[in-house]
Short mmCIF file of C-alpha atoms in Angstrom, two decimals:
data_model
loop_
_atom_site.label_atom_id
_atom_site.label_comp_id
_atom_site.label_asym_id
_atom_site.label_seq_id
_atom_site.Cartn_x
_atom_site.Cartn_y
_atom_site.Cartn_z
CA MET B 1 23.48 82.16 109.78
CA LEU B 2 20.69 84.49 108.42
CA LEU B 3 17.76 85.22 110.73
CA ALA B 4 15.54 84.14 108.17
CA ASP B 5 16.87 80.50 108.11
CA LEU B 6 15.93 80.45 112.31
CA ALA B 7 12.57 82.01 111.74
CA ARG B 8 11.61 79.43 108.88
CA THR B 9 12.88 76.48 111.23
CA SER B 10 10.98 77.90 114.30
CA ARG B 11 7.59 77.97 111.96
CA GLU B 12 8.46 74.67 110.60
CA ILE B 13 8.94 73.17 114.21
CA ALA B 14 5.67 74.82 115.30
CA ALA B 15 3.85 73.37 112.27
CA THR B 16 4.64 69.72 113.07
CA SER B 17 3.51 67.66 116.00
CA ALA B 18 5.76 64.94 115.01
CA ARG B 19 8.94 64.59 117.43
CA SER B 20 11.26 63.19 114.94
CA ALA B 21 10.21 65.72 112.48
CA LYS B 22 11.24 68.33 114.99
CA VAL B 23 14.51 66.84 116.06
CA THR B 24 15.53 66.42 112.03
CA LEU B 25 14.86 70.07 111.41
CA LEU B 26 16.69 71.21 114.23
CA ALA B 27 19.75 68.69 113.46
CA GLN B 28 19.51 70.34 109.83
CA LEU B 29 19.68 74.04 111.33
CA PHE B 30 22.64 73.02 113.54
CA ARG B 31 24.79 71.51 110.70
CA THR B 32 24.50 75.12 108.99
CA ALA B 33 25.41 76.99 112.18
CA GLU B 34 28.61 78.35 112.99
CA PRO B 35 30.02 77.40 116.59
CA ALA B 36 29.70 81.13 117.77
CA GLU B 37 26.12 81.42 116.54
CA ALA B 38 24.69 78.41 118.53
CA PRO B 39 24.18 79.84 122.01
CA VAL B 40 22.15 82.55 120.62
CA ALA B 41 20.14 80.41 118.02
CA VAL B 42 19.17 78.04 121.00
CA THR B 43 17.93 80.54 123.10
CA TYR B 44 15.84 82.22 120.38
CA LEU B 45 14.14 79.11 119.14
CA ALA B 46 13.49 78.42 123.00
CA GLY B 47 11.57 81.68 123.14
CA ARG B 48 14.09 83.31 125.26
CA LEU B 49 16.68 86.38 124.80
CA PRO B 50 20.13 86.41 126.11
CA GLN B 51 19.26 89.84 127.15
CA ARG B 52 16.37 88.49 129.17
CA ARG B 53 14.65 91.97 129.13
CA THR B 54 14.79 94.93 126.46
CA GLY B 55 12.39 97.31 127.84
CA VAL B 56 10.33 97.17 124.66
CA GLY B 57 6.50 97.03 125.21
CA TRP B 58 3.93 95.62 123.06
CA ARG B 59 2.55 98.58 121.68
CA THR B 60 5.96 99.57 120.44
CA LEU B 61 6.33 96.24 118.71
CA MET B 62 3.39 96.63 116.90
CA GLU B 63 4.34 100.07 115.55
CA HIS B 64 6.88 98.40 113.08
CA PRO B 65 7.79 99.80 109.86
CA PRO B 66 7.30 98.07 106.11
CA PRO B 67 9.19 95.01 105.91
CA ALA B 68 12.48 94.52 103.89
CA ALA B 69 12.24 92.56 100.42
CA ALA B 70 15.00 90.21 100.95
CA PRO B 71 16.38 88.68 104.04
CA ARG B 72 19.99 90.00 105.11
CA LEU B 73 20.11 90.03 108.80
CA THR B 74 22.24 87.62 110.54
CA VAL B 75 21.55 86.04 113.98
CA ALA B 76 24.38 88.11 115.29
CA ASP B 77 23.45 91.28 113.83
CA VAL B 78 20.12 90.75 115.85
CA ASP B 79 21.95 89.83 119.08
CA ALA B 80 23.89 92.96 118.85
CA ALA B 81 20.82 95.16 117.98
CA LEU B 82 18.79 93.74 120.94
CA GLY B 83 21.88 94.29 123.06
CA ARG B 84 22.23 97.86 122.35
CA ILE B 85 18.40 98.19 122.92
CA ALA B 86 18.62 96.43 126.15
CA ALA B 87 21.43 98.80 127.36
CA VAL B 88 19.65 102.06 126.87
CA SER B 89 18.64 103.91 130.04
CA GLY B 90 18.09 107.50 131.33
CA LYS B 91 16.23 110.53 129.97
CA GLY B 92 14.97 109.64 126.49
CA SER B 93 15.38 106.05 126.59
CA GLN B 94 11.96 104.98 125.42
CA THR B 95 12.50 107.26 122.14
CA GLU B 96 15.94 105.75 121.71
CA ARG B 97 14.63 102.31 122.16
CA LYS B 98 12.00 102.89 119.36
CA ARG B 99 14.45 104.42 116.92
CA LEU B 100 16.68 101.46 117.31
CA LEU B 101 13.80 98.68 117.19
CA HIS B 102 12.58 100.77 114.03
CA THR B 103 16.17 100.20 112.37
CA LEU B 104 16.05 96.61 113.38
CA MET B 105 12.77 96.11 111.91
CA SER B 106 13.33 97.79 108.71
CA ALA B 107 16.13 95.26 107.99
CA ALA B 108 13.46 92.25 108.45
CA THR B 109 11.52 90.45 106.19
CA GLU B 110 7.67 89.96 106.97
CA GLU B 111 8.60 86.33 108.49
CA GLU B 112 11.54 87.65 110.40
CA GLN B 113 9.52 90.52 111.54
CA LEU B 114 6.57 87.98 112.84
CA PHE B 115 9.55 86.13 114.38
CA LEU B 116 10.96 89.08 116.20
CA ILE B 117 7.64 90.44 117.44
CA ARG B 118 7.12 87.08 119.12
CA LEU B 119 10.52 86.71 120.31
CA ILE B 120 10.84 89.96 121.75
CA GLY B 121 7.09 90.05 123.20
CA GLY B 122 7.51 86.68 124.78
CA GLU B 123 4.85 84.94 122.60
CA LEU B 124 7.56 82.34 120.81
CA ARG B 125 6.59 79.03 122.17
CA GLN B 126 7.94 75.80 120.53
CA GLY B 127 7.16 73.15 123.25
CA ALA B 128 9.93 71.32 125.25
CA LEU B 129 12.50 72.95 122.59
CA ASP B 130 15.53 72.29 125.08
CA ALA B 131 15.05 68.66 125.33
CA LEU B 132 14.49 68.35 121.58
CA ALA B 133 17.39 70.51 120.75
CA VAL B 134 19.67 68.04 122.53
CA GLU B 135 18.60 65.23 120.14
CA GLY B 136 18.96 67.50 116.99
CA LEU B 137 22.54 68.53 118.20
CA SER B 138 23.45 65.00 119.01
CA ALA B 139 22.24 64.26 115.40
CA ALA B 140 24.01 66.93 113.68
CA VAL B 141 27.32 66.00 115.21
CA GLY B 142 27.03 62.14 115.88
CA ALA B 143 27.05 62.29 119.72
CA ASP B 144 25.14 60.12 122.07
CA PRO B 145 22.22 62.12 123.26
CA VAL B 146 22.56 60.69 126.85
CA ASP B 147 26.18 62.17 126.74
CA VAL B 148 25.02 65.53 125.48
CA ARG B 149 22.23 65.88 128.14
CA ARG B 150 24.74 65.38 130.79
CA ALA B 151 27.17 67.78 129.23
CA VAL B 152 24.30 70.16 129.29
CA MET B 153 23.59 69.52 132.91
CA LEU B 154 27.04 69.94 134.08
CA GLY B 155 27.68 73.06 131.64
CA GLY B 156 24.54 74.70 132.67
CA SER B 157 23.78 75.90 129.31
CA LEU B 158 22.49 74.17 126.20
CA GLY B 159 24.03 76.99 124.23
CA THR B 160 27.51 76.50 125.63
CA VAL B 161 27.68 72.86 124.90
CA ALA B 162 26.14 73.29 121.28
CA GLN B 163 29.21 75.86 120.55
CA ALA B 164 31.89 73.42 121.81
CA LEU B 165 30.25 70.58 119.87
CA LEU B 166 30.06 72.49 116.79
CA ALA B 167 33.60 73.42 117.08
CA ARG B 168 34.97 70.23 117.92
CA GLY B 169 32.81 67.43 117.54
CA PRO B 170 31.84 64.72 120.30
CA ALA B 171 35.18 64.91 121.93
CA ALA B 172 34.23 68.26 123.30
CA LEU B 173 31.94 66.48 125.81
CA ALA B 174 34.93 65.64 127.62
CA ASP B 175 35.34 69.10 128.88
CA PHE B 176 31.96 69.19 130.65
CA ARG B 177 32.82 67.73 134.03
CA LEU B 178 31.79 68.78 137.46
CA THR B 179 33.99 71.86 138.34
CA VAL B 180 34.04 73.82 141.31
CA GLY B 181 33.08 77.31 140.65
CA ARG B 182 30.93 76.31 137.61
CA PRO B 183 27.34 75.82 138.68
CA VAL B 184 25.42 72.68 137.43
CA LEU B 185 21.46 72.65 137.06
CA PRO B 186 19.82 71.38 140.28
CA MET B 187 18.00 67.96 140.57
CA LEU B 188 14.48 68.53 141.24
CA ALA B 189 11.59 66.15 142.80
CA GLN B 190 8.42 64.98 141.27
CA THR B 191 5.23 64.78 143.44
CA ALA B 192 3.47 62.28 145.81
CA LYS B 193 0.11 62.76 147.36
CA ASP B 194 1.34 61.58 150.69
CA VAL B 195 4.12 59.61 152.38
CA ASP B 196 2.63 56.04 151.91
CA GLU B 197 2.30 56.98 148.14
CA ALA B 198 6.18 58.03 148.07
CA LEU B 199 7.26 54.81 150.14
CA ASP B 200 5.27 52.37 147.69
CA ARG B 201 7.11 54.28 144.70
CA LEU B 202 10.60 54.62 146.03
CA GLY B 203 11.23 51.44 148.42
CA PRO B 204 14.03 52.30 150.54
CA CYS B 205 14.50 55.85 151.06
CA ALA B 206 15.28 58.91 153.12
CA VAL B 207 12.52 61.15 154.23
CA GLU B 208 13.67 64.60 154.40
CA GLU B 209 12.76 67.97 155.79
CA LYS B 210 11.27 70.28 152.81
CA LEU B 211 12.40 73.66 153.93
CA ASP B 212 10.20 76.67 152.16
CA GLY B 213 13.53 78.80 151.30
CA ILE B 214 15.61 79.86 148.38
CA ARG B 215 17.76 76.94 146.80
CA VAL B 216 21.41 77.57 146.83
CA GLN B 217 24.45 75.85 145.43
CA VAL B 218 27.49 76.57 147.23
CA HIS B 219 31.09 76.28 145.66
CA ARG B 220 34.07 76.39 147.83
CA ASP B 221 37.62 76.14 146.54
CA GLY B 222 40.24 77.09 149.22
CA GLU B 223 39.35 80.45 150.64
CA SER B 224 37.35 81.15 147.39
CA VAL B 225 33.27 80.73 147.90
CA ARG B 226 30.86 81.44 145.37
CA VAL B 227 26.85 80.91 145.85
CA TYR B 228 24.42 80.43 143.15
CA THR B 229 20.48 80.14 142.89
CA ARG B 230 18.64 77.39 141.13
CA THR B 231 18.86 79.59 137.96
CA LEU B 232 22.64 79.71 138.25
CA ASP B 233 22.86 83.24 139.08
CA GLU B 234 25.58 84.10 141.29
CA ILE B 235 24.49 85.76 144.73
CA THR B 236 27.76 85.70 146.75
CA ASP B 237 27.59 89.05 147.67
CA ARG B 238 24.03 89.20 149.13
CA LEU B 239 24.87 86.01 151.64
CA PRO B 240 27.62 86.73 153.91
CA GLU B 241 26.26 84.02 156.26
CA VAL B 242 26.58 81.50 153.65
CA VAL B 243 29.90 82.37 152.73
CA ALA B 244 30.86 82.25 156.60
CA ALA B 245 29.45 78.85 156.67
CA ALA B 246 31.09 77.46 153.81
CA HIS B 247 34.46 78.58 155.36
CA GLY B 248 33.55 76.57 158.45
CA LEU B 249 33.16 73.23 156.55
CA ALA B 250 35.52 70.38 157.35
CA ALA B 251 36.69 70.45 153.66
CA ARG B 252 38.97 72.74 151.29
CA GLN B 253 36.76 72.04 148.44
CA ALA B 254 33.11 71.22 148.03
CA VAL B 255 30.08 71.63 146.18
CA LEU B 256 27.08 71.75 148.17
CA ASP B 257 23.08 71.92 147.42
CA GLY B 258 20.72 73.34 149.96
CA GLU B 259 18.44 76.11 150.94
CA VAL B 260 18.76 79.37 152.75
CA ILE B 261 15.81 79.95 155.38
CA ALA B 262 15.06 82.57 157.96
CA LEU B 263 14.01 81.69 161.57
CA ASP B 264 12.06 83.49 164.12
CA GLN B 265 12.77 83.66 167.96
CA ASP B 266 10.98 80.24 168.22
CA GLU B 267 13.31 78.64 165.69
CA ARG B 268 10.17 78.35 163.20
CA PRO B 269 10.70 79.28 159.65
CA ARG B 270 9.58 83.00 158.48
CA PRO B 271 7.64 83.61 155.46
CA PHE B 272 9.16 82.81 152.13
CA GLN B 273 8.48 86.41 150.65
CA GLU B 274 10.74 87.63 153.53
CA VAL B 275 13.47 85.44 152.58
CA SER B 276 12.91 86.14 148.84
CA GLY B 277 13.34 89.89 149.57
CA ARG B 278 16.50 89.66 151.58
CA VAL B 279 18.15 87.46 148.93
CA GLY B 280 17.02 89.55 146.16
CA SER B 281 18.18 92.86 147.87
CA ARG B 282 21.63 94.23 146.71
CA LEU B 283 21.39 97.07 148.78
CA ASP B 284 22.93 97.59 152.35
CA VAL B 285 23.58 93.85 152.83
CA LEU B 286 25.10 94.25 156.45
CA GLY B 287 22.05 95.94 157.38
CA ALA B 288 19.63 93.37 155.76
CA ARG B 289 21.58 90.67 157.74
CA GLU B 290 21.18 92.24 160.94
CA SER B 291 17.31 92.63 160.52
CA LEU B 292 16.68 89.27 158.61
CA PRO B 293 19.57 87.03 159.31
CA LEU B 294 19.60 83.92 157.27
CA SER B 295 20.36 80.27 157.72
CA PRO B 296 21.98 77.75 155.39
CA VAL B 297 20.80 74.23 155.21
CA PHE B 298 22.36 71.58 153.33
CA PHE B 299 21.11 68.47 151.92
CA ASP B 300 23.45 67.28 149.61
CA LEU B 301 27.15 67.21 148.65
CA LEU B 302 27.98 66.88 145.18
CA ALA B 303 31.68 67.06 145.22
CA VAL B 304 34.71 67.07 148.02
CA ASP B 305 38.17 67.61 147.86
CA GLY B 306 38.57 66.68 144.20
CA ARG B 307 36.11 63.78 144.36
CA ASP B 308 32.80 63.83 141.98
CA LEU B 309 30.15 62.27 143.94
CA LEU B 310 27.33 62.80 141.48
CA ASP B 311 27.04 59.12 140.55
CA LEU B 312 27.27 58.03 144.12
CA PRO B 313 23.71 56.71 145.72
CA VAL B 314 22.17 59.24 147.94
CA GLY B 315 23.00 57.23 151.05
CA GLN B 316 26.78 57.60 150.40
CA ARG B 317 26.34 61.26 149.44
CA HIS B 318 25.05 61.96 152.78
CA GLU B 319 27.83 60.17 154.71
CA GLU B 320 30.09 62.69 153.27
CA LEU B 321 27.86 65.39 153.81
CA ALA B 322 27.65 64.32 157.42
CA ARG B 323 31.32 64.37 157.76
CA VAL B 324 32.10 67.92 156.13
CA VAL B 325 29.00 69.97 157.34
CA PRO B 326 27.83 70.20 161.08
CA ALA B 327 24.62 68.93 162.40
CA PRO B 328 23.00 72.37 162.60
CA GLN B 329 23.52 72.90 159.15
CA ARG B 330 22.31 69.80 157.63
CA VAL B 331 18.76 68.95 157.03
CA ARG B 332 16.62 66.60 159.13
CA ARG B 333 16.18 63.30 157.78
CA LEU B 334 14.88 59.79 158.71
CA VAL B 335 16.17 56.52 156.81
CA VAL B 336 13.35 54.22 156.10
CA THR B 337 15.14 50.80 155.32
CA ASP B 338 11.99 48.73 154.73
CA PRO B 339 8.73 50.61 153.69
CA GLY B 340 6.86 47.18 153.91
CA ASP B 341 7.21 47.26 157.54
CA GLY B 342 4.31 48.75 159.29
CA LYS B 343 6.56 50.37 162.11
CA CYS B 344 8.69 52.07 159.22
CA ARG B 345 5.58 53.44 157.78
CA ASP B 346 4.47 54.83 161.06
CA ALA B 347 7.97 56.20 161.95
CA ALA B 348 7.79 58.09 158.41
CA ARG B 349 4.39 59.16 159.06
CA GLU B 350 5.28 60.62 162.46
CA PHE B 351 8.56 62.31 161.02
CA THR B 352 6.51 64.12 158.65
CA GLY B 353 4.21 65.50 161.45
CA GLN B 354 7.05 66.62 163.21
CA VAL B 355 8.42 68.55 160.17
CA LEU B 356 4.99 70.07 159.53
CA ALA B 357 4.67 71.01 163.25
CA ARG B 358 7.93 72.83 163.04
CA GLY B 359 6.32 75.10 160.26
CA HIS B 360 8.04 73.64 157.42
CA GLU B 361 6.43 72.69 153.71
CA GLY B 362 6.31 69.11 153.98
CA VAL B 363 8.95 66.28 153.03
CA VAL B 364 11.04 65.24 150.08
CA CYS B 365 11.54 61.46 149.93
CA LYS B 366 14.60 60.37 148.05
CA ALA B 367 15.51 56.57 146.83
CA LEU B 368 18.86 55.50 148.96
CA ASP B 369 20.31 54.43 145.54
CA SER B 370 19.46 57.40 143.67
CA ARG B 371 22.33 59.24 141.86
CA TYR B 372 22.30 63.11 141.62
CA SER B 373 20.81 63.87 138.10
CA ALA B 374 21.35 67.29 137.66
CA GLY B 375 18.59 69.37 136.11
CA ARG B 376 16.23 66.47 135.96
CA ARG B 377 13.02 66.26 137.64
CA GLY B 378 13.69 62.59 138.36
CA ALA B 379 11.21 60.07 139.69
CA SER B 380 13.69 58.84 142.35
CA TRP B 381 12.98 62.02 144.32
CA LEU B 382 9.42 62.66 145.62
CA LYS B 383 8.15 65.95 147.33
CA VAL B 384 5.03 65.75 149.89
CA LYS B 385 3.08 68.71 151.13
CA PRO B 386 -0.12 68.67 152.95
CA VAL B 387 -1.67 71.04 150.54
CA HIS B 388 -1.38 70.60 147.04
CA THR B 389 -0.09 73.59 144.84
CA LEU B 390 0.76 74.19 141.16
CA ASP B 391 2.77 76.72 139.58
CA LEU B 392 0.60 78.31 136.97
CA VAL B 393 0.82 81.15 134.47
CA VAL B 394 -1.25 84.49 134.71
CA LEU B 395 -2.98 84.75 131.26
CA ALA B 396 -5.37 87.58 132.05
CA ALA B 397 -6.75 89.58 134.93
CA GLU B 398 -10.25 91.30 135.67
CA TRP B 399 -10.70 94.51 137.07
CA GLY B 400 -11.96 94.42 140.66
CA HIS B 401 -15.19 95.71 142.54
CA GLY B 402 -15.93 97.15 145.71
CA ARG B 403 -12.68 97.81 147.72
CA ARG B 404 -10.80 96.42 145.03
CA THR B 405 -12.14 98.89 142.33
CA GLY B 406 -9.25 100.11 140.32
CA LYS B 407 -7.23 97.16 140.78
CA LEU B 408 -6.65 94.07 138.76
CA SER B 409 -7.81 91.30 140.74
CA ASN B 410 -9.39 88.03 139.47
CA LEU B 411 -6.47 86.04 137.70
CA HIS B 412 -7.02 83.78 134.68
CA LEU B 413 -4.66 80.84 135.34
CA GLY B 414 -3.12 78.62 132.56
CA ALA B 415 -1.22 75.21 132.64
CA ARG B 416 1.46 74.35 129.71
CA ARG B 417 0.27 72.50 126.73
CA PRO B 418 2.86 70.22 125.23
CA ASP B 419 3.41 72.67 122.35
CA GLY B 420 4.26 75.35 124.82
CA SER B 421 1.10 77.23 124.87
CA PHE B 422 -1.23 77.51 127.76
CA ALA B 423 -4.63 76.23 128.59
CA MET B 424 -6.78 78.12 130.99
CA LEU B 425 -7.69 76.17 133.98
CA GLY B 426 -9.99 78.77 135.91
CA LYS B 427 -9.71 81.85 137.79
CA THR B 428 -9.12 83.28 141.43
CA PHE B 429 -9.08 86.33 143.32
CA LYS B 430 -8.50 84.69 146.77
CA GLY B 431 -5.26 85.02 148.82
CA LEU B 432 -4.48 88.42 147.65
CA THR B 433 -3.24 90.71 150.29
CA ASP B 434 -3.79 94.53 149.34
CA ALA B 435 0.06 95.06 149.01
CA LEU B 436 0.02 91.82 146.34
CA LEU B 437 -2.93 93.56 144.51
CA THR B 438 -1.12 96.88 144.02
CA TRP B 439 1.87 94.96 142.94
CA GLN B 440 0.06 92.83 140.66
CA THR B 441 -1.85 95.67 138.95
CA GLU B 442 1.17 97.70 138.22
CA ARG B 443 3.27 94.32 137.12
CA LEU B 444 0.27 93.13 134.79
CA ARG B 445 -0.28 96.55 132.96
CA ASN B 446 3.35 96.45 132.10
CA ILE B 447 2.94 93.32 130.33
CA ALA B 448 -0.49 93.69 128.81
CA VAL B 449 -0.99 93.01 125.27
CA SER B 450 -4.49 94.14 125.04
CA SER B 451 -7.16 96.00 127.37
CA ALA B 452 -11.19 96.00 127.60
CA ALA B 453 -13.62 97.08 129.91
CA TRP B 454 -13.35 93.91 131.77
CA GLY B 455 -9.53 93.72 132.25
CA VAL B 456 -6.36 92.98 130.35
CA THR B 457 -4.70 90.01 128.65
CA VAL B 458 -1.12 89.65 129.39
CA ARG B 459 2.11 88.25 128.16
CA PRO B 460 2.38 84.52 129.53
CA GLU B 461 5.34 85.16 131.63
CA LEU B 462 4.31 85.70 135.32
CA VAL B 463 4.29 82.36 137.21
CA VAL B 464 2.00 82.18 140.57
CA GLU B 465 2.00 79.44 142.91
CA VAL B 466 -1.76 78.44 143.41
CA ALA B 467 -3.10 76.22 146.31
CA PHE B 468 -6.25 74.27 145.66
CA ASP B 469 -8.53 71.53 147.20
CA GLY B 470 -8.77 69.39 144.11
CA VAL B 471 -9.16 69.13 140.29
CA GLN B 472 -12.91 68.67 138.95
CA GLN B 473 -14.13 68.19 135.52
CA SER B 474 -15.38 71.13 133.69
CA SER B 475 -16.52 71.57 130.06
CA ARG B 476 -16.18 75.28 130.62
CA TYR B 477 -12.23 75.21 130.16
CA PRO B 478 -10.30 73.75 127.14
CA ALA B 479 -8.33 70.94 129.07
CA GLY B 480 -11.71 69.71 130.74
CA VAL B 481 -10.78 70.45 134.14
CA THR B 482 -10.71 73.13 136.79
CA LEU B 483 -9.27 74.11 139.99
CA ARG B 484 -11.60 73.69 143.16
CA PHE B 485 -11.36 76.48 145.68
CA ALA B 486 -8.09 77.79 143.94
CA ARG B 487 -6.05 80.66 145.86
CA VAL B 488 -2.94 82.65 145.45
CA VAL B 489 -0.05 81.50 147.59
CA ARG B 490 2.64 83.63 145.97
CA TYR B 491 4.25 84.69 142.93
CA ARG B 492 7.23 82.54 141.66
CA GLN B 493 9.60 85.30 140.47
CA ASP B 494 12.37 82.66 140.57
CA LYS B 495 10.51 80.65 137.71
CA THR B 496 9.75 81.02 134.28
CA ALA B 497 6.69 80.39 132.31
CA ASP B 498 8.45 77.44 130.64
CA GLN B 499 8.83 76.03 134.24
CA ALA B 500 5.27 76.12 135.07
CA ASP B 501 3.47 73.11 135.42
CA THR B 502 1.72 71.05 132.69
CA VAL B 503 -1.94 70.20 131.76
CA GLU B 504 -0.98 66.50 131.83
CA THR B 505 0.10 66.95 135.48
CA VAL B 506 -3.32 68.88 136.32
CA VAL B 507 -5.48 66.07 134.62
CA ALA B 508 -3.72 63.23 136.48
CA LEU B 509 -5.15 64.90 139.74
CA ARG B 510 -8.36 64.85 138.81
CA GLY B 511 -10.89 62.95 141.13
CA GLN B 512 -8.50 62.88 143.96
CA ARG B 513 -10.35 63.71 147.11
CA THR B 514 -7.75 63.49 149.96
CA PRO B 515 -5.78 66.43 150.62
CA LEU B 516 -3.05 66.60 147.80
CA SER B 517 0.55 67.02 147.83
CA GLY B 518 2.78 68.77 145.31
#
């Protein structure tokens, strides 16, 4: 496949607002793709790189050579070239990256250059591309979109499924089953403002602790144990406590969903940043374990001893979980069988209060008949926290004043639009510690696309969790709303910009005056 075909399709998708038209364009592209090209093509269209980072800055991208007269670059050529650029390191690496990028850009036409600049610079936004690509891929090979979506959930990658389908057709979907050792995308929760709303929406449900830790998926197959993050990265070597816990299960084979947290001497959770730093550290794991031991807490069981439990209701999955995992390693929960009964509601509120009193984030309410929808933010799981938070993207930052002089301080915050771009919702400089200001300034300088006396505009890739008291109408910002008393909670380095909250989500919260939940 020529890069020109991909660049043209990308432009045409961005130019149309009709979902059906976007799906048709994707189907046409898939029909012309070779199976081996599909994973890279899908990744590029979604605005991502298989290499994740190339080390190429915006200024270097702007120094590109004159374009080629005719298209000749293939998708495979580009992937190989970017792989070489990403692999450059050591003395003289910046010069070598520039040379390799110049060679690549010299072979690209004007439209291809524009596509590559936006792709490498993180500015290629197609809007819900993964969901549309499932439909386009289904149409291209004559498969049921529901079956393709499930295969993507279980395979963990749209590209992997696309390659198999283009090579062998719908019969390839049978290959994508829950397999111990191959991680699946985790099920996610929607939000409710409080427990009463969650009970009204769900009916009979389980109310579980919501722990502020790192999501983990644990696979045990005999003596072999593997641990994965919510983004499916393997971190087994960093978490010996989790490996030991997995070896202690009352099952030889299992796939579990849970969190790792750190507790202080009073059994209260330690800050998320400490847990994140421990999980992210690859050096001196034994020493890190001594200074900050982690505790795995499991809340779901997806498979056990050869049995796939995904389609069982949550109540039955928990029965299996209780049989396999000892109580200290299971999340606390309360089953509400009759949400219409006042005593049941009081019990749910009391349980939530106890969870908060122990220092945890809130609760997750799960409909008792809900199946495990891997990779989906389903309406059958609802999370409730006492203070509302949103995951927003940093669009720009202003230089600080006073003791913050020389630091990028006031953040411009954006939510995702349906087309993948971002709408600014407001600004905040609250909640930033001195250490976070220093880190933030360095990081934002590295991803700046322009600078001025007031501050910098940056590539929209950093996700920050922001707490706020409410959403109010505002003619000052493009979405017509802004956040009231916004303050930074933490940066979400485990999330990408396409996982940030949407404008639709923010607008839906407008006018709520009670403490919000999210």
